[in-house]
Amino acid sequence: MGTPEFAVETLDALVTNGYQVVAVVTQPDKPVGRHGSVLQAPPVKQYALDHGIPVLQPVKMKDEAFLSELRSYGANLQVVVAFRMLPEVVWAMPSLGTFNVHAALLPQYRGAAPINWAVIEGETATGVTTFFLDHDIDTGRIILQEPFAIPDEADVEYVYDGLMRLGAGLCLKTLDKIVESGGQPPSIAQDELVTRLDGELHHAPKLFKETCLINWQQPQKRIYDFVRGLSPYPGAWTTLHTPDGKQAVLKIYKTAKTSRPADGLQPGELVVERRQLYVATADGLLQLVELQLAGKKRMTADSFVNGMKGLDASRVE
């Protein structure tokens, strides 16, 4: 059960390692294009069709027709990767249970966007967790975990790719443990781990456009992590205000920390020097490296500076 590219890696690992995948459950096809007149199949569906695997695309997980068809496949085990919350009637169906491959070290970063939030929060490591599903989101008993280092310069794409591969491997290890134990592998309750945590329990809620708005009043390290935690998708953004009173949405994809003070500038004020672009933050200048003006292509800052006038008197907010 899964939808995006992230889930395809695990599905492929199951298929190529000889596991009998009797069916795939994924989201309905999504309307795309200017008028939404074209339906695009999820990556998991595309893979399944290419490999002759039956595909189920329920709108409602409690729909009786869907449940009946799902039961007809007689699956011993269900594997969930980047899908949706399942009702008990679904996750309790197989004799060996249902487990999830989650892109974080639970109980940290429960939720829909764990990879983004781990980078946004400046974590130096994250990982993958496999756990049995229960009634709440990402709270079930943990089966296995593997860590993954996050370099300071890494963006979400780097971490996504790494966890995608790590998750596929951890899924196979988890399957072996479940099969060997007859569905009762060693596991640990997340409540036990929560009580051991010294620091704050971080969550990973779904990202919306307003979530991705940059707050220039923060320290530059915080903004630096925020930008790379949303790059390349969905992208951190701000509003560019030029001296002539015009405004435009500006997406920021890459920045660089500096040791330069803001010299009395207010957060959000821009500085142009030698075709390089900087913005004042709460504790110094942050260099803008790659960005995209609404309606334009993504470009380097020097190309952006070349095509814009009056940037040294502009601001972002």
Tab-separated table of C-alpha atoms in Angstrom:
chain	number	residue	atom	x	y	z
A	1	MET	CA	0.000	0.000	0.000
A	2	GLY	CA	1.621	3.232	-1.170
A	3	THR	CA	1.444	6.048	-3.668
A	4	PRO	CA	4.593	8.107	-4.468
A	5	GLU	CA	8.001	7.272	-5.906
A	6	PHE	CA	9.264	6.716	-2.349
A	7	ALA	CA	7.006	3.644	-2.087
A	8	VAL	CA	8.060	2.257	-5.474
A	9	GLU	CA	11.565	1.476	-4.208
A	10	THR	CA	10.159	-0.827	-1.525
A	11	LEU	CA	7.663	-2.421	-3.911
A	12	ASP	CA	10.480	-3.134	-6.358
A	13	ALA	CA	12.565	-4.685	-3.563
A	14	LEU	CA	9.690	-7.047	-2.750
A	15	VAL	CA	9.183	-8.040	-6.370
A	16	THR	CA	12.863	-8.510	-7.254
A	17	ASN	CA	13.514	-10.524	-4.089
A	18	GLY	CA	10.819	-13.038	-4.920
A	19	TYR	CA	8.041	-12.088	-2.527
A	20	GLN	CA	4.573	-12.758	-3.879
A	21	VAL	CA	2.909	-9.359	-4.127
A	22	VAL	CA	-0.710	-10.350	-4.730
A	23	ALA	CA	-2.029	-6.799	-5.132
A	24	VAL	CA	-1.212	-3.118	-4.747
A	25	VAL	CA	-3.447	-0.533	-3.063
A	26	THR	CA	-2.843	3.099	-4.025
A	27	GLN	CA	-4.598	6.454	-4.306
A	28	PRO	CA	-6.988	7.193	-7.192
A	29	ASP	CA	-5.502	8.756	-10.331
A	30	LYS	CA	-4.941	12.493	-9.927
A	31	PRO	CA	-6.239	15.171	-12.337
A	32	VAL	CA	-3.379	17.166	-13.884
A	33	GLY	CA	-3.015	19.831	-16.520
A	34	ARG	CA	-4.453	23.327	-16.760
A	35	HIS	CA	-8.068	22.168	-16.716
A	36	GLY	CA	-7.563	18.945	-14.784
A	37	SER	CA	-8.799	17.007	-17.785
A	38	VAL	CA	-5.958	14.469	-17.764
A	39	LEU	CA	-5.698	11.754	-15.120
A	40	GLN	CA	-2.213	10.765	-13.970
A	41	ALA	CA	-1.619	7.385	-12.358
A	42	PRO	CA	0.395	7.307	-9.101
A	43	PRO	CA	3.975	5.977	-9.458
A	44	VAL	CA	3.072	2.829	-7.492
A	45	LYS	CA	0.221	2.046	-9.896
A	46	GLN	CA	2.476	2.573	-12.915
A	47	TYR	CA	5.020	0.125	-11.507
A	48	ALA	CA	2.346	-2.432	-10.613
A	49	LEU	CA	0.783	-2.360	-14.075
A	50	ASP	CA	4.210	-2.750	-15.687
A	51	HIS	CA	4.725	-5.904	-13.600
A	52	GLY	CA	1.268	-7.406	-13.972
A	53	ILE	CA	0.204	-6.778	-10.358
A	54	PRO	CA	-3.514	-6.111	-9.674
A	55	VAL	CA	-4.229	-2.530	-8.535
A	56	LEU	CA	-6.904	-1.326	-6.116
A	57	GLN	CA	-7.665	2.413	-5.864
A	58	PRO	CA	-10.344	2.960	-3.222
A	59	VAL	CA	-11.727	6.418	-2.546
A	60	LYS	CA	-12.912	5.296	0.879
A	61	MET	CA	-10.999	2.667	2.818
A	62	LYS	CA	-14.169	1.331	4.473
A	63	ASP	CA	-16.033	0.834	1.199
A	64	GLU	CA	-17.532	-2.669	1.287
A	65	ALA	CA	-16.707	-3.416	-2.340
A	66	PHE	CA	-13.056	-2.541	-1.724
A	67	LEU	CA	-12.891	-4.573	1.493
A	68	SER	CA	-14.415	-7.577	-0.231
A	69	GLU	CA	-11.928	-7.395	-3.092
A	70	LEU	CA	-9.016	-6.919	-0.681
A	71	ARG	CA	-10.046	-10.015	1.304
A	72	SER	CA	-10.276	-12.030	-1.907
A	73	TYR	CA	-6.501	-11.825	-2.396
A	74	GLY	CA	-5.864	-13.625	0.915
A	75	ALA	CA	-2.711	-11.675	1.742
A	76	ASN	CA	-0.745	-12.957	4.733
A	77	LEU	CA	0.841	-9.553	5.339
A	78	GLN	CA	0.370	-5.923	4.298
A	79	VAL	CA	3.209	-3.439	3.831
A	80	VAL	CA	2.439	0.288	3.938
A	81	VAL	CA	4.804	2.962	2.601
A	82	ALA	CA	3.818	6.646	2.262
A	83	PHE	CA	0.106	5.985	1.993
A	84	ARG	CA	-2.772	7.088	4.231
A	85	MET	CA	-4.289	6.256	7.588
A	86	LEU	CA	-5.951	2.834	7.539
A	87	PRO	CA	-9.036	1.757	9.491
A	88	GLU	CA	-8.709	-1.284	11.751
A	89	VAL	CA	-10.830	-3.371	9.396
A	90	VAL	CA	-8.000	-3.035	6.866
A	91	TRP	CA	-4.843	-3.223	8.983
A	92	ALA	CA	-6.135	-6.126	11.073
A	93	MET	CA	-7.105	-8.184	8.023
A	94	PRO	CA	-3.907	-10.229	7.311
A	95	SER	CA	-2.914	-13.105	9.614
A	96	LEU	CA	0.606	-11.696	10.058
A	97	GLY	CA	-0.545	-8.096	10.468
A	98	THR	CA	0.274	-4.815	8.707
A	99	PHE	CA	3.472	-2.832	9.106
A	100	ASN	CA	4.542	0.608	7.959
A	101	VAL	CA	7.878	1.834	6.630
A	102	HIS	CA	8.219	5.358	8.045
A	103	ALA	CA	10.951	7.831	7.035
A	104	ALA	CA	12.001	8.909	10.543
A	105	LEU	CA	13.253	7.493	13.817
A	106	LEU	CA	9.968	7.161	15.668
A	107	PRO	CA	8.608	8.382	18.008
A	108	GLN	CA	10.220	11.511	16.551
A	109	TYR	CA	8.604	13.063	13.480
A	110	ARG	CA	5.273	11.327	13.382
A	111	GLY	CA	3.184	12.650	10.515
A	112	ALA	CA	2.953	13.207	6.777
A	113	ALA	CA	6.229	15.081	6.104
A	114	PRO	CA	8.961	13.555	8.303
A	115	ILE	CA	11.827	14.088	5.868
A	116	ASN	CA	11.109	17.795	5.381
A	117	TRP	CA	10.692	18.484	9.088
A	118	ALA	CA	13.865	16.668	10.129
A	119	VAL	CA	15.905	18.915	7.819
A	120	ILE	CA	13.935	22.046	8.756
A	121	GLU	CA	14.705	21.386	12.421
A	122	GLY	CA	18.420	21.116	11.666
A	123	GLU	CA	18.740	17.464	12.624
A	124	THR	CA	22.119	15.850	11.904
A	125	ALA	CA	20.550	12.403	11.628
A	126	THR	CA	17.223	10.770	10.874
A	127	GLY	CA	16.412	7.257	9.722
A	128	VAL	CA	13.749	4.695	8.902
A	129	THR	CA	11.413	2.825	11.233
A	130	THR	CA	9.224	-0.198	10.627
A	131	PHE	CA	6.283	-0.610	12.996
A	132	PHE	CA	2.971	-2.414	13.298
A	133	LEU	CA	-0.078	-0.271	12.601
A	134	ASP	CA	-2.562	0.509	15.351
A	135	HIS	CA	-5.420	2.965	15.885
A	136	ASP	CA	-3.361	6.175	15.869
A	137	ILE	CA	-0.983	7.697	13.321
A	138	ASP	CA	2.621	6.411	13.534
A	139	THR	CA	2.279	5.158	17.119
A	140	GLY	CA	2.454	1.355	16.755
A	141	ARG	CA	5.032	-1.041	18.165
A	142	ILE	CA	8.469	-0.576	16.590
A	143	ILE	CA	10.028	-3.591	14.879
A	144	LEU	CA	13.286	-2.234	13.411
A	145	GLN	CA	15.112	1.088	12.951
A	146	GLU	CA	18.148	2.214	10.972
A	147	PRO	CA	19.764	5.680	11.197
A	148	PHE	CA	20.770	7.961	8.335
A	149	ALA	CA	23.187	10.899	8.619
A	150	ILE	CA	22.124	14.335	7.347
A	151	PRO	CA	25.115	16.445	6.198
A	152	ASP	CA	24.800	20.154	6.936
A	153	GLU	CA	24.629	21.003	3.233
A	154	ALA	CA	22.061	18.317	2.352
A	155	ASP	CA	18.618	19.248	1.105
A	156	VAL	CA	15.399	17.194	1.160
A	157	GLU	CA	16.138	15.540	-2.186
A	158	TYR	CA	19.370	14.035	-0.828
A	159	VAL	CA	17.700	12.749	2.338
A	160	TYR	CA	14.636	11.513	0.436
A	161	ASP	CA	16.759	9.425	-1.936
A	162	GLY	CA	18.832	8.006	0.905
A	163	LEU	CA	15.833	7.059	3.047
A	164	MET	CA	14.013	5.619	0.045
A	165	ARG	CA	16.812	3.091	-0.482
A	166	LEU	CA	17.306	2.498	3.246
A	167	GLY	CA	13.582	1.900	3.707
A	168	ALA	CA	13.470	-0.748	0.990
A	169	GLY	CA	16.270	-2.687	2.660
A	170	LEU	CA	14.743	-2.352	6.115
A	171	CYS	CA	11.417	-3.608	4.774
A	172	LEU	CA	13.037	-6.861	3.646
A	173	LYS	CA	14.734	-7.338	7.029
A	174	THR	CA	11.417	-6.706	8.756
A	175	LEU	CA	9.604	-9.185	6.530
A	176	ASP	CA	12.127	-11.879	7.369
A	177	LYS	CA	11.706	-11.258	11.109
A	178	ILE	CA	7.914	-11.363	10.869
A	179	VAL	CA	7.864	-14.562	8.831
A	180	GLU	CA	10.454	-16.291	11.034
A	181	SER	CA	8.479	-15.417	14.175
A	182	GLY	CA	5.065	-16.309	12.817
A	183	GLY	CA	3.935	-12.700	13.014
A	184	GLN	CA	5.320	-12.057	16.497
A	185	PRO	CA	8.771	-10.464	16.034
A	186	PRO	CA	10.435	-8.660	18.966
A	187	SER	CA	9.041	-5.110	19.127
A	188	ILE	CA	8.936	-2.168	21.496
A	189	ALA	CA	6.076	0.122	22.476
A	190	GLN	CA	6.651	3.744	21.488
A	191	ASP	CA	5.414	4.935	24.880
A	192	GLU	CA	8.545	3.396	26.388
A	193	LEU	CA	10.731	5.417	24.024
A	194	VAL	CA	8.794	8.654	24.583
A	195	THR	CA	9.414	8.477	28.332
A	196	ARG	CA	13.164	8.132	27.691
A	197	LEU	CA	13.389	11.247	25.528
A	198	ASP	CA	15.178	14.130	27.214
A	199	GLY	CA	14.212	16.710	24.614
A	200	GLU	CA	11.095	17.815	22.787
A	201	LEU	CA	8.997	15.390	20.788
A	202	HIS	CA	8.993	16.722	17.212
A	203	HIS	CA	6.055	16.230	14.869
A	204	ALA	CA	5.861	16.237	11.069
A	205	PRO	CA	2.497	17.620	9.942
A	206	LYS	CA	1.514	17.994	6.317
A	207	LEU	CA	3.043	20.979	4.534
A	208	PHE	CA	0.878	23.758	3.125
A	209	LYS	CA	1.802	26.910	1.208
A	210	GLU	CA	1.641	29.060	4.338
A	211	THR	CA	3.939	26.604	6.133
A	212	CYS	CA	6.652	27.332	3.551
A	213	LEU	CA	6.738	31.127	4.012
A	214	ILE	CA	10.166	32.299	5.211
A	215	ASN	CA	10.340	34.335	8.410
A	216	TRP	CA	13.356	36.635	7.984
A	217	GLN	CA	13.168	37.682	11.646
A	218	GLN	CA	14.846	34.405	12.604
A	219	PRO	CA	18.608	33.655	12.881
A	220	GLN	CA	20.297	32.775	9.596
A	221	LYS	CA	20.987	29.126	10.602
A	222	ARG	CA	17.281	28.618	11.223
A	223	ILE	CA	16.416	30.094	7.810
A	224	TYR	CA	19.224	28.120	6.133
A	225	ASP	CA	17.775	24.854	7.481
A	226	PHE	CA	14.228	25.929	6.612
A	227	VAL	CA	15.170	26.515	2.960
A	228	ARG	CA	17.016	23.226	2.479
A	229	GLY	CA	14.228	21.404	4.319
A	230	LEU	CA	11.829	22.504	1.567
A	231	SER	CA	14.161	22.189	-1.425
A	232	PRO	CA	13.439	21.276	-4.137
A	233	TYR	CA	9.835	20.584	-3.170
A	234	PRO	CA	7.555	22.242	-2.196
A	235	GLY	CA	10.007	25.170	-1.960
A	236	ALA	CA	10.437	27.924	0.620
A	237	TRP	CA	9.080	31.265	-0.550
A	238	THR	CA	8.945	34.949	0.259
A	239	THR	CA	7.525	38.133	-1.277
A	240	LEU	CA	9.930	40.461	-3.078
A	241	HIS	CA	9.162	44.177	-2.702
A	242	THR	CA	10.955	46.493	-5.168
A	243	PRO	CA	11.440	50.294	-4.852
A	244	ASP	CA	8.805	50.955	-7.539
A	245	GLY	CA	6.152	49.368	-5.333
A	246	LYS	CA	5.888	46.067	-7.206
A	247	GLN	CA	5.583	42.702	-5.467
A	248	ALA	CA	6.356	39.186	-6.650
A	249	VAL	CA	6.599	35.727	-5.125
A	250	LEU	CA	10.192	34.534	-4.901
A	251	LYS	CA	11.090	30.903	-4.189
A	252	ILE	CA	14.415	30.240	-2.489
A	253	TYR	CA	16.041	26.862	-3.174
A	254	LYS	CA	19.552	27.281	-1.808
A	255	THR	CA	21.320	29.622	0.585
A	256	ALA	CA	24.752	29.861	2.193
A	257	LYS	CA	25.587	30.908	5.738
A	258	THR	CA	28.044	33.781	6.237
A	259	SER	CA	29.840	35.310	9.208
A	260	ARG	CA	28.974	38.819	8.064
A	261	PRO	CA	26.952	41.090	10.368
A	262	ALA	CA	23.818	42.804	9.095
A	263	ASP	CA	25.294	46.252	9.890
A	264	GLY	CA	22.059	47.806	11.104
A	265	LEU	CA	19.918	46.439	8.287
A	266	GLN	CA	16.414	45.283	9.104
A	267	PRO	CA	15.610	41.591	8.566
A	268	GLY	CA	14.530	41.086	4.963
A	269	GLU	CA	16.555	43.952	3.455
A	270	LEU	CA	18.629	42.908	0.434
A	271	VAL	CA	22.306	43.603	-0.229
A	272	VAL	CA	23.938	43.251	-3.660
A	273	GLU	CA	27.742	42.955	-3.846
A	274	ARG	CA	29.783	41.786	-6.825
A	275	ARG	CA	26.750	40.198	-8.439
A	276	GLN	CA	26.047	38.235	-5.248
A	277	LEU	CA	22.825	38.602	-3.300
A	278	TYR	CA	22.443	38.676	0.487
A	279	VAL	CA	19.522	39.184	2.833
A	280	ALA	CA	19.588	40.480	6.396
A	281	THR	CA	18.402	38.084	9.103
A	282	ALA	CA	18.143	38.431	12.881
A	283	ASP	CA	21.860	37.770	13.349
A	284	GLY	CA	23.690	38.486	10.080
A	285	LEU	CA	23.669	38.244	6.308
A	286	LEU	CA	22.481	35.081	4.578
A	287	GLN	CA	23.582	34.555	0.977
A	288	LEU	CA	20.929	33.611	-1.570
A	289	VAL	CA	22.382	31.084	-4.032
A	290	GLU	CA	19.513	29.657	-6.115
A	291	LEU	CA	16.054	31.160	-6.524
A	292	GLN	CA	13.061	31.502	-8.806
A	293	LEU	CA	10.866	34.497	-9.476
A	294	ALA	CA	7.199	33.735	-10.149
A	295	GLY	CA	6.743	32.943	-13.838
A	296	LYS	CA	10.487	32.507	-14.422
A	297	LYS	CA	12.923	29.613	-14.389
A	298	ARG	CA	15.033	28.587	-11.412
A	299	MET	CA	18.390	30.336	-11.607
A	300	THR	CA	21.567	31.227	-9.753
A	301	ALA	CA	21.666	34.462	-7.799
A	302	ASP	CA	24.159	36.141	-10.136
A	303	SER	CA	21.845	35.535	-13.119
A	304	PHE	CA	18.964	36.893	-11.071
A	305	VAL	CA	20.954	40.021	-10.144
A	306	ASN	CA	21.871	40.580	-13.792
A	307	GLY	CA	18.228	40.625	-14.826
A	308	MET	CA	16.851	42.798	-12.010
A	309	LYS	CA	17.303	46.487	-11.247
A	310	GLY	CA	17.105	48.139	-7.862
A	311	LEU	CA	17.660	44.990	-5.814
A	312	ASP	CA	19.972	46.785	-3.380
A	313	ALA	CA	16.988	48.936	-2.393
A	314	SER	CA	14.533	46.024	-2.260
A	315	ARG	CA	13.376	43.787	0.553
A	316	VAL	CA	11.730	40.432	1.107
A	317	GLU	CA	9.112	39.538	3.668
